[in-house]
PDB file of C-alpha atoms and ligand atoms in Angstrom:
ATOM      1  CA  MET G 269     -47.834  51.326  24.113  1.00 97.00           C
ATOM      2  CA  ARG G 270     -51.362  51.854  22.784  1.00 97.00           C
ATOM      3  CA  ILE G 271     -53.935  49.145  22.246  1.00 98.00           C
ATOM      4  CA  PHE G 272     -56.814  49.855  19.444  1.00 97.00           C
ATOM      5  CA  TYR G 273     -59.859  47.340  19.217  1.00 98.00           C
ATOM      6  CA  THR G 274     -61.174  49.368  16.570  1.00 97.00           C
ATOM      7  CA  VAL G 275     -60.320  50.127  12.612  1.00 96.00           C
ATOM      8  CA  SER G 276     -61.478  53.561  12.809  1.00 95.00           C
ATOM      9  CA  HIS G 277     -59.896  53.982  16.332  1.00 96.00           C
ATOM     10  CA  LEU G 278     -56.631  52.971  14.997  1.00 96.00           C
ATOM     11  CA  GLN G 279     -56.908  55.191  11.558  1.00 93.00           C
ATOM     12  CA  SER G 280     -57.647  58.315  13.128  1.00 94.00           C
ATOM     13  CA  SER G 281     -55.225  57.719  16.136  1.00 93.00           C
ATOM     14  CA  ALA G 282     -52.321  56.097  13.975  1.00 91.00           C
ATOM     15  CA  ALA G 283     -52.487  58.438  10.856  1.00 89.00           C
ATOM     16  CA  GLU G 284     -48.633  59.328  11.327  1.00 90.00           C
ATOM     17  CA  TYR G 285     -47.741  55.943  11.098  1.00 90.00           C
ATOM     18  CA  LEU G 286     -49.739  54.709   8.060  1.00 90.00           C
ATOM     19  CA  ASN G 287     -47.532  53.693   4.983  1.00 90.00           C
ATOM     20  CA  HIS G 288     -44.532  53.870   7.269  1.00 93.00           C
ATOM     21  CA  TRP G 289     -44.500  51.395  10.769  1.00 97.00           C
ATOM     22  CA  ALA G 290     -43.565  47.660  10.919  1.00 98.00           C
ATOM     23  CA  PHE G 291     -46.810  44.901  11.012  1.00 98.00           C
ATOM     24  CA  ILE G 292     -46.078  41.622  13.195  1.00 98.00           C
ATOM     25  CA  PRO G 293     -49.475  39.813  12.877  1.00 98.00           C
ATOM     26  CA  THR G 294     -49.786  37.124  15.167  1.00 98.00           C
ATOM     27  CA  MET G 295     -52.661  35.098  16.794  1.00 97.00           C
ATOM     28  CA  GLY G 296     -51.605  35.458  20.006  1.00 96.00           C
ATOM     29  CA  ALA G 297     -49.677  33.117  22.293  1.00 94.00           C
ATOM     30  CA  LEU G 298     -46.811  34.798  21.973  1.00 96.00           C
ATOM     31  CA  HIS G 299     -43.039  33.610  22.576  1.00 94.00           C
ATOM     32  CA  ASP G 300     -39.813  34.455  22.282  1.00 95.00           C
ATOM     33  CA  GLY G 301     -39.720  33.760  18.068  1.00 95.00           C
ATOM     34  CA  HIS G 302     -42.604  36.467  17.690  1.00 97.00           C
ATOM     35  CA  LEU G 303     -40.561  38.612  20.302  1.00 98.00           C
ATOM     36  CA  SER G 304     -37.556  38.338  17.930  1.00 97.00           C
ATOM     37  CA  LEU G 305     -39.789  39.376  14.817  1.00 98.00           C
ATOM     38  CA  VAL G 306     -40.375  42.609  17.062  1.00 98.00           C
ATOM     39  CA  GLN G 307     -36.683  43.058  17.669  1.00 98.00           C
ATOM     40  CA  HIS G 308     -35.589  42.699  14.086  1.00 98.00           C
ATOM     41  CA  ALA G 309     -38.243  45.154  13.014  1.00 98.00           C
ATOM     42  CA  LYS G 310     -36.969  47.787  16.193  1.00 98.00           C
ATOM     43  CA  GLU G 311     -33.534  47.064  15.042  1.00 97.00           C
ATOM     44  CA  GLN G 312     -34.139  48.290  11.317  1.00 97.00           C
ATOM     45  CA  GLY G 313     -35.411  51.560  13.402  1.00 97.00           C
ATOM     46  CA  HIS G 314     -39.029  51.307  12.483  1.00 97.00           C
ATOM     47  CA  SER G 315     -41.873  51.829  15.290  1.00 97.00           C
ATOM     48  CA  VAL G 316     -44.273  48.426  15.420  1.00 98.00           C
ATOM     49  CA  ILE G 317     -47.538  47.738  15.620  1.00 98.00           C
ATOM     50  CA  VAL G 318     -48.182  44.192  16.741  1.00 98.00           C
ATOM     51  CA  SER G 319     -52.011  42.364  15.872  1.00 98.00           C
ATOM     52  CA  ILE G 320     -53.621  39.318  17.913  1.00 98.00           C
ATOM     53  CA  PHE G 321     -56.496  37.993  16.247  1.00 98.00           C
ATOM     54  CA  VAL G 322     -57.051  34.189  15.785  1.00 97.00           C
ATOM     55  CA  ASN G 323     -58.048  33.937  12.509  1.00 96.00           C
ATOM     56  CA  PRO G 324     -61.341  31.712  12.231  1.00 95.00           C
ATOM     57  CA  THR G 325     -60.997  31.605   8.327  1.00 93.00           C
ATOM     58  CA  GLN G 326     -57.622  29.757   8.208  1.00 94.00           C
ATOM     59  CA  PHE G 327     -58.813  26.473  10.896  1.00 91.00           C
ATOM     60  CA  ASN G 328     -59.787  23.562   8.972  1.00 85.00           C
ATOM     61  CA  ASN G 329     -60.416  21.667  11.932  1.00 86.00           C
ATOM     62  CA  SER G 330     -62.674  23.474  14.576  1.00 90.00           C
ATOM     63  CA  GLU G 331     -61.411  21.362  17.716  1.00 89.00           C
ATOM     64  CA  ASP G 332     -57.654  23.307  16.512  1.00 87.00           C
ATOM     65  CA  LEU G 333     -59.638  26.521  16.739  1.00 92.00           C
ATOM     66  CA  ALA G 334     -61.286  25.694  19.835  1.00 92.00           C
ATOM     67  CA  LYS G 335     -57.772  24.912  21.477  1.00 90.00           C
ATOM     68  CA  TYR G 336     -55.601  27.232  20.372  1.00 90.00           C
ATOM     69  CA  PRO G 337     -54.043  28.736  23.161  1.00 89.00           C
ATOM     70  CA  ARG G 338     -55.255  32.259  24.255  1.00 93.00           C
ATOM     71  CA  THR G 339     -52.928  34.106  26.699  1.00 95.00           C
ATOM     72  CA  ILE G 340     -54.023  37.840  25.995  1.00 96.00           C
ATOM     73  CA  TYR G 341     -52.850  39.511  29.034  1.00 97.00           C
ATOM     74  CA  GLU G 342     -49.428  37.721  29.083  1.00 97.00           C
ATOM     75  CA  ASP G 343     -48.993  38.223  25.985  1.00 98.00           C
ATOM     76  CA  LEU G 344     -49.910  42.706  26.474  1.00 98.00           C
ATOM     77  CA  ARG G 345     -47.346  42.275  29.259  1.00 98.00           C
ATOM     78  CA  LYS G 346     -44.383  40.710  26.929  1.00 98.00           C
ATOM     79  CA  LEU G 347     -45.088  42.980  24.056  1.00 98.00           C
ATOM     80  CA  ALA G 348     -44.936  45.870  26.412  1.00 98.00           C
ATOM     81  CA  SER G 349     -41.785  44.974  27.545  1.00 97.00           C
ATOM     82  CA  ILE G 350     -40.107  45.196  24.732  1.00 97.00           C
ATOM     83  CA  GLY G 351     -41.084  48.462  23.373  1.00 97.00           C
ATOM     84  CA  VAL G 352     -44.151  47.728  20.694  1.00 98.00           C
ATOM     85  CA  ASP G 353     -45.604  51.071  19.965  1.00 97.00           C
ATOM     86  CA  ALA G 354     -49.297  49.811  19.446  1.00 97.00           C
ATOM     87  CA  VAL G 355     -51.359  46.315  19.378  1.00 98.00           C
ATOM     88  CA  PHE G 356     -54.500  45.900  17.499  1.00 98.00           C
ATOM     89  CA  LEU G 357     -56.851  43.395  18.808  1.00 98.00           C
ATOM     90  CA  PRO G 358     -59.627  43.289  16.587  1.00 98.00           C
ATOM     91  CA  SER G 359     -62.920  41.327  17.417  1.00 96.00           C
ATOM     92  CA  VAL G 360     -64.544  38.734  14.585  1.00 95.00           C
ATOM     93  CA  ASN G 361     -67.052  41.693  13.218  1.00 94.00           C
ATOM     94  CA  GLU G 362     -64.278  44.049  12.957  1.00 94.00           C
ATOM     95  CA  ILE G 363     -62.422  41.980  10.857  1.00 95.00           C
ATOM     96  CA  TYR G 364     -65.191  40.110   8.691  1.00 93.00           C
ATOM     97  CA  PRO G 365     -68.473  42.914   8.513  1.00 88.00           C
ATOM     98  CA  GLU G 366     -71.192  41.573   7.699  1.00 77.00           C
ATOM     99  CA  ASP G 367     -71.234  44.222   4.710  1.00 69.00           C
ATOM    100  CA  GLY G 368     -68.815  42.166   2.843  1.00 64.00           C
ATOM    101  CA  ILE G 369     -65.976  44.388   2.566  1.00 59.00           C
ATOM    102  CA  VAL G 370     -63.692  40.588   2.332  1.00 59.00           C
ATOM    103  CA  LYS G 371     -62.745  39.637  -1.291  1.00 66.00           C
ATOM    104  CA  SER G 372     -62.409  36.309  -2.546  1.00 67.00           C
ATOM    105  CA  VAL G 373     -59.264  34.513  -2.882  1.00 74.00           C
ATOM    106  CA  HIS G 374     -56.950  33.053  -5.610  1.00 79.00           C
ATOM    107  CA  LEU G 375     -53.924  31.537  -5.032  1.00 88.00           C
ATOM    108  CA  GLY G 376     -50.783  30.848  -6.767  1.00 88.00           C
ATOM    109  CA  LEU G 377     -48.690  27.570  -6.909  1.00 90.00           C
ATOM    110  CA  GLU G 378     -47.237  28.315  -3.384  1.00 91.00           C
ATOM    111  CA  ALA G 379     -50.532  27.298  -1.506  1.00 91.00           C
ATOM    112  CA  GLU G 380     -51.299  23.752  -3.435  1.00 91.00           C
ATOM    113  CA  SER G 381     -49.261  21.408  -1.985  1.00 94.00           C
ATOM    114  CA  LEU G 382     -47.875  20.274   1.927  1.00 97.00           C
ATOM    115  CA  GLU G 383     -49.861  22.337   4.132  1.00 96.00           C
ATOM    116  CA  GLY G 384     -52.475  23.430   1.237  1.00 95.00           C
ATOM    117  CA  HIS G 385     -53.111  19.374   0.360  1.00 95.00           C
ATOM    118  CA  TYR G 386     -53.256  18.517   4.137  1.00 95.00           C
ATOM    119  CA  ARG G 387     -54.842  21.588   5.332  1.00 94.00           C
ATOM    120  CA  PRO G 388     -57.506  22.572   2.856  1.00 92.00           C
ATOM    121  CA  GLY G 389     -58.909  26.105   2.928  1.00 92.00           C
ATOM    122  CA  HIS G 390     -56.292  27.215   5.376  1.00 94.00           C
ATOM    123  CA  PHE G 391     -54.019  29.787   3.013  1.00 95.00           C
ATOM    124  CA  GLU G 392     -57.296  31.351   1.262  1.00 94.00           C
ATOM    125  CA  GLY G 393     -58.322  31.807   5.420  1.00 95.00           C
ATOM    126  CA  VAL G 394     -54.377  33.540   5.934  1.00 96.00           C
ATOM    127  CA  VAL G 395     -54.743  35.474   2.992  1.00 96.00           C
ATOM    128  CA  MET G 396     -58.206  36.796   3.535  1.00 94.00           C
ATOM    129  CA  VAL G 397     -57.277  37.840   7.180  1.00 96.00           C
ATOM    130  CA  LEU G 398     -53.754  39.234   6.009  1.00 97.00           C
ATOM    131  CA  ARG G 399     -55.273  41.408   3.099  1.00 95.00           C
ATOM    132  CA  ARG G 400     -57.997  42.711   5.478  1.00 95.00           C
ATOM    133  CA  LEU G 401     -55.298  43.583   8.384  1.00 97.00           C
ATOM    134  CA  PHE G 402     -53.035  44.877   5.570  1.00 97.00           C
ATOM    135  CA  GLU G 403     -55.752  47.097   4.401  1.00 95.00           C
ATOM    136  CA  ILE G 404     -56.584  48.479   7.806  1.00 96.00           C
ATOM    137  CA  VAL G 405     -53.095  48.447   9.460  1.00 97.00           C
ATOM    138  CA  LYS G 406     -51.435  50.077   6.394  1.00 97.00           C
ATOM    139  CA  PRO G 407     -47.837  48.933   7.193  1.00 98.00           C
ATOM    140  CA  GLY G 408     -44.640  50.016   5.757  1.00 98.00           C
ATOM    141  CA  HIS G 409     -42.762  46.571   6.759  1.00 98.00           C
ATOM    142  CA  VAL G 410     -44.207  43.347   7.370  1.00 98.00           C
ATOM    143  CA  PHE G 411     -41.726  40.472   9.417  1.00 98.00           C
ATOM    144  CA  PHE G 412     -43.024  36.501   9.368  1.00 98.00           C
ATOM    145  CA  GLY G 413     -41.416  33.887  10.872  1.00 98.00           C
ATOM    146  CA  GLN G 414     -39.374  31.022   8.835  1.00 98.00           C
ATOM    147  CA  LYS G 415     -40.931  28.406  10.807  1.00 97.00           C
ATOM    148  CA  ASP G 416     -44.308  28.687   8.538  1.00 97.00           C
ATOM    149  CA  LEU G 417     -42.644  28.475   5.069  1.00 98.00           C
ATOM    150  CA  GLN G 418     -45.271  27.905   3.214  1.00 98.00           C
ATOM    151  CA  GLN G 419     -47.053  30.809   4.585  1.00 98.00           C
ATOM    152  CA  CYS G 420     -44.156  33.398   4.336  1.00 98.00           C
ATOM    153  CA  MET G 421     -44.137  32.148   0.054  1.00 97.00           C
ATOM    154  CA  VAL G 422     -47.895  32.796   0.130  1.00 97.00           C
ATOM    155  CA  VAL G 423     -47.763  36.527   2.156  1.00 97.00           C
ATOM    156  CA  ARG G 424     -44.453  37.084  -0.689  1.00 96.00           C
ATOM    157  CA  ARG G 425     -46.530  36.680  -3.735  1.00 95.00           C
ATOM    158  CA  LEU G 426     -49.742  38.662  -1.653  1.00 95.00           C
ATOM    159  CA  ILE G 427     -47.249  41.729  -1.219  1.00 97.00           C
ATOM    160  CA  GLN G 428     -45.851  41.488  -5.070  1.00 95.00           C
ATOM    161  CA  GLN G 429     -49.305  41.104  -6.357  1.00 93.00           C
ATOM    162  CA  GLU G 430     -51.408  43.407  -4.293  1.00 94.00           C
ATOM    163  CA  PHE G 431     -49.352  45.504  -1.838  1.00 96.00           C
ATOM    164  CA  PRO G 432     -46.043  46.440  -3.577  1.00 97.00           C
ATOM    165  CA  LEU G 433     -44.852  49.611  -1.437  1.00 96.00           C
ATOM    166  CA  ILE G 434     -45.214  47.088   1.874  1.00 98.00           C
ATOM    167  CA  GLN G 435     -41.552  46.179   2.362  1.00 98.00           C
ATOM    168  CA  PHE G 436     -41.030  42.048   3.030  1.00 98.00           C
ATOM    169  CA  ASN G 437     -38.956  40.463   5.862  1.00 98.00           C
ATOM    170  CA  MET G 438     -38.718  36.645   6.476  1.00 98.00           C
ATOM    171  CA  ILE G 439     -36.997  36.172  10.199  1.00 98.00           C
ATOM    172  CA  GLU G 440     -35.054  33.052  10.862  1.00 97.00           C
ATOM    173  CA  THR G 441     -36.618  30.600  13.232  1.00 97.00           C
ATOM    174  CA  MET G 442     -36.152  30.638  17.049  1.00 97.00           C
ATOM    175  CA  ARG G 443     -35.368  27.399  18.766  1.00 98.00           C
ATOM    176  CA  GLU G 444     -35.367  25.859  21.784  1.00 97.00           C
ATOM    177  CA  LEU G 445     -31.939  24.727  23.467  1.00 97.00           C
ATOM    178  CA  ASP G 446     -32.890  21.127  21.828  1.00 97.00           C
ATOM    179  CA  GLY G 447     -33.297  22.075  18.250  1.00 97.00           C
ATOM    180  CA  LEU G 448     -37.474  22.340  18.470  1.00 98.00           C
ATOM    181  CA  ALA G 449     -38.975  24.950  16.315  1.00 98.00           C
ATOM    182  CA  MET G 450     -40.427  27.532  19.220  1.00 97.00           C
ATOM    183  CA  SER G 451     -44.533  27.456  18.145  1.00 95.00           C
ATOM    184  CA  SER G 452     -47.235  28.380  19.737  1.00 91.00           C
ATOM    185  CA  ARG G 453     -48.995  24.393  19.637  1.00 92.00           C
ATOM    186  CA  ASN G 454     -45.665  23.413  21.445  1.00 95.00           C
ATOM    187  CA  GLU G 455     -47.674  24.855  24.884  1.00 91.00           C
ATOM    188  CA  ARG G 456     -49.956  22.089  24.264  1.00 92.00           C
ATOM    189  CA  LEU G 457     -47.593  19.124  24.828  1.00 96.00           C
ATOM    190  CA  THR G 458     -47.268  16.867  27.119  1.00 97.00           C
ATOM    191  CA  ALA G 459     -44.204  16.452  29.289  1.00 97.00           C
ATOM    192  CA  GLU G 460     -43.796  13.445  27.614  1.00 97.00           C
ATOM    193  CA  GLU G 461     -44.313  14.732  24.310  1.00 97.00           C
ATOM    194  CA  ARG G 462     -42.102  17.764  24.700  1.00 97.00           C
ATOM    195  CA  ILE G 463     -38.753  15.630  25.494  1.00 97.00           C
ATOM    196  CA  ILE G 464     -39.059  13.635  21.962  1.00 97.00           C
ATOM    197  CA  ALA G 465     -40.260  16.472  20.288  1.00 98.00           C
ATOM    198  CA  ASN G 466     -36.661  17.711  18.778  1.00 97.00           C
ATOM    199  CA  GLU G 467     -36.511  14.530  17.081  1.00 98.00           C
ATOM    200  CA  ILE G 468     -38.409  16.388  14.134  1.00 98.00           C
ATOM    201  CA  TYR G 469     -35.501  18.624  14.297  1.00 98.00           C
ATOM    202  CA  GLN G 470     -32.703  16.060  14.619  1.00 98.00           C
ATOM    203  CA  ALA G 471     -34.191  14.174  11.196  1.00 98.00           C
ATOM    204  CA  MET G 472     -34.587  17.106   9.902  1.00 98.00           C
ATOM    205  CA  ALA G 473     -31.053  18.098  10.049  1.00 97.00           C
ATOM    206  CA  LYS G 474     -29.847  14.689   8.811  1.00 97.00           C
ATOM    207  CA  VAL G 475     -32.120  15.244   5.553  1.00 97.00           C
ATOM    208  CA  SER G 476     -31.128  18.928   4.786  1.00 96.00           C
ATOM    209  CA  ALA G 477     -26.822  17.537   5.470  1.00 95.00           C
ATOM    210  CA  THR G 478     -27.009  15.220   3.001  1.00 92.00           C
ATOM    211  CA  ASP G 479     -28.777  14.155  -0.139  1.00 92.00           C
ATOM    212  CA  MET G 480     -31.086  11.217   0.864  1.00 90.00           C
ATOM    213  CA  VAL G 481     -32.951   8.963  -1.318  1.00 91.00           C
ATOM    214  CA  ASP G 482     -36.611   8.728  -1.003  1.00 91.00           C
ATOM    215  CA  SER G 483     -36.258   5.068   0.904  1.00 90.00           C
ATOM    216  CA  LYS G 484     -33.638   6.473   3.247  1.00 95.00           C
ATOM    217  CA  ILE G 485     -36.012   9.595   4.317  1.00 96.00           C
ATOM    218  CA  GLN G 486     -38.867   6.662   4.779  1.00 97.00           C
ATOM    219  CA  ILE G 487     -36.328   5.075   7.530  1.00 97.00           C
ATOM    220  CA  LEU G 488     -36.287   8.109   9.239  1.00 98.00           C
ATOM    221  CA  ILE G 489     -40.046   8.642   8.903  1.00 98.00           C
ATOM    222  CA  ASN G 490     -40.525   5.004  10.761  1.00 98.00           C
ATOM    223  CA  GLU G 491     -38.009   5.606  13.750  1.00 97.00           C
ATOM    224  CA  LEU G 492     -40.569   8.671  14.461  1.00 98.00           C
ATOM    225  CA  LYS G 493     -43.030   6.591  14.052  1.00 98.00           C
ATOM    226  CA  THR G 494     -41.825   4.117  16.471  1.00 97.00           C
ATOM    227  CA  ASN G 495     -41.153   7.256  18.830  1.00 94.00           C
ATOM    228  CA  GLY G 496     -44.768   8.169  18.728  1.00 96.00           C
ATOM    229  CA  ILE G 497     -44.658  11.003  15.983  1.00 98.00           C
ATOM    230  CA  ASN G 498     -46.857  10.318  12.722  1.00 98.00           C
ATOM    231  CA  THR G 499     -45.173  11.904   9.844  1.00 98.00           C
ATOM    232  CA  GLU G 500     -47.698  14.037   7.155  1.00 98.00           C
ATOM    233  CA  TYR G 501     -44.681  15.092   4.859  1.00 98.00           C
ATOM    234  CA  PHE G 502     -40.873  14.790   4.972  1.00 98.00           C
ATOM    235  CA  ASN G 503     -39.776  16.488   1.953  1.00 97.00           C
ATOM    236  CA  TYR G 504     -37.200  18.256   0.010  1.00 97.00           C
ATOM    237  CA  VAL G 505     -38.712  20.986  -2.043  1.00 97.00           C
ATOM    238  CA  SER G 506     -37.504  23.883  -4.463  1.00 97.00           C
ATOM    239  CA  LEU G 507     -38.644  27.826  -3.626  1.00 96.00           C
ATOM    240  CA  PRO G 508     -40.708  29.563  -4.274  1.00 94.00           C
ATOM    241  CA  ASP G 509     -42.926  27.326  -5.371  1.00 95.00           C
ATOM    242  CA  LEU G 510     -42.737  24.672  -2.438  1.00 95.00           C
ATOM    243  CA  VAL G 511     -42.877  21.775  -5.469  1.00 95.00           C
ATOM    244  CA  VAL G 512     -41.910  18.431  -3.951  1.00 96.00           C
ATOM    245  CA  VAL G 513     -38.572  17.135  -5.858  1.00 96.00           C
ATOM    246  CA  SER G 514     -36.590  14.071  -5.207  1.00 93.00           C
ATOM    247  CA  ASN G 515     -33.057  15.196  -4.758  1.00 93.00           C
ATOM    248  CA  ARG G 516     -30.934  17.816  -2.575  1.00 96.00           C
ATOM    249  CA  ALA G 517     -29.425  19.377  -5.515  1.00 95.00           C
ATOM    250  CA  GLU G 518     -32.615  20.540  -6.993  1.00 95.00           C
ATOM    251  CA  ALA G 519     -34.072  21.595  -3.689  1.00 97.00           C
ATOM    252  CA  HIS G 520     -33.753  24.749  -1.476  1.00 97.00           C
ATOM    253  CA  ALA G 521     -35.658  23.359   2.009  1.00 98.00           C
ATOM    254  CA  VAL G 522     -36.499  20.579   3.694  1.00 98.00           C
ATOM    255  CA  VAL G 523     -39.824  20.546   4.949  1.00 98.00           C
ATOM    256  CA  TYR G 524     -41.728  18.753   7.584  1.00 98.00           C
ATOM    257  CA  ALA G 525     -45.149  17.899   9.486  1.00 98.00           C
ATOM    258  CA  GLY G 526     -46.336  15.574  11.284  1.00 98.00           C
ATOM    259  CA  TYR G 527     -48.370  14.887  14.719  1.00 98.00           C
ATOM    260  CA  LEU G 528     -47.064  14.661  18.100  1.00 97.00           C
ATOM    261  CA  GLY G 529     -50.253  13.223  20.117  1.00 95.00           C
ATOM    262  CA  LYS G 530     -52.999  15.519  19.312  1.00 92.00           C
ATOM    263  CA  VAL G 531     -49.903  18.388  18.039  1.00 94.00           C
ATOM    264  CA  ARG G 532     -49.488  18.928  14.784  1.00 95.00           C
ATOM    265  CA  LEU G 533     -46.016  20.111  14.192  1.00 97.00           C
ATOM    266  CA  ILE G 534     -44.434  22.082  11.466  1.00 98.00           C
ATOM    267  CA  ASP G 535     -40.861  22.566  10.504  1.00 98.00           C
ATOM    268  CA  ASN G 536     -38.327  23.133   7.911  1.00 98.00           C
ATOM    269  CA  LEU G 537     -34.673  23.950   6.998  1.00 98.00           C
ATOM    270  CA  VAL G 538     -33.527  26.291   4.421  1.00 97.00           C
ATOM    271  CA  PHE G 539     -30.210  25.430   3.123  1.00 96.00           C
ATOM    272  CA  LYS G 540     -29.808  26.955   0.197  1.00 95.00           C
ATOM    273  CA  GLU G 541     -30.265  30.750  -0.457  1.00 91.00           C
ATOM    274  CA  LEU G 542     -34.033  31.814  -1.571  1.00 85.00           C
ATOM    275  CA  PRO G 543     -34.377  32.794  -5.438  1.00 83.00           C
TER     276      PRO G 543
HETATM  277  O1  PAF L 647     -49.076  32.799  11.195  1.00 87.02           O
HETATM  278  C1  PAF L 647     -49.771  32.872  11.700  1.00 87.02           C
HETATM  279  O2  PAF L 647     -49.846  33.455  13.020  1.00 87.02           O
HETATM  280  C2  PAF L 647     -51.308  33.547  11.402  1.00 87.02           C
HETATM  281  O3  PAF L 647     -51.222  32.541   9.617  1.00 87.02           O
HETATM  282  C3  PAF L 647     -51.231  34.844  10.476  1.00 87.02           C
HETATM  283  C4  PAF L 647     -50.311  35.418   9.729  1.00 87.02           C
HETATM  284  C5  PAF L 647     -51.376  35.613  12.012  1.00 87.02           C
HETATM  285  C6  PAF L 647     -52.354  35.252  10.098  1.00 87.02           C
HETATM  286  O4  PAF L 647     -53.468  34.766  10.892  1.00 87.02           O
END
């Protein structure tokens, strides 16, 4: 497995892969969800490059950035064990050089609601880093996890508008046995919090299975609160624009975000095919 730290080293040493390989951008603290993205890329027959870069511009909360888990040696061991071809480990200066290569960001409707509302500036940071990474890595294919559904829609739009030769793949969320979506942030849950965290999945499963009016969803939100889970949003949405709708018939998915202790968890269930 080759490891690249700089743009120039990557581009001069991997010329034969450029515009062909599959790229999986990550912020590290890798779990089976990330590894399943690699497996999907390999099953499609691609050479695979993974980047690990904790992107400061997408954190609207400095404590969240400081506490984001960093497990680089363990990450590299996992990636090597599943046959990843290359890893890109850039520094902040390599991604955001002082000479202003980074362009400003204009986002579409899909970035405005939900995460866009609760984490101002988050998607601007995501698009900023991905645009830069796509220009550096020059992938033919990219793989993203459905757990970050809104991010997937934002990236899909970025690719349609600016990188039409890249093929976008959204891969189903990997879950723990009790239903909790795998996430790097789960590592920050206490043992007690981890036990109740799956209540988010159970509540989402109810809302995705039958049409529920707002007042019934509110009852579920209150039950979660009684158990220490403070909801930010819990809605039906239509895709690809993540517009909140009031009934299941108009919706493609149910989306959730909330705090369990100090840890912010997001999840979703898609129950209708993407347009
Ligand atoms: O989903 C993530 O881990 C990040 O938002 C991404 C796509 C790697 C960009 O920093």
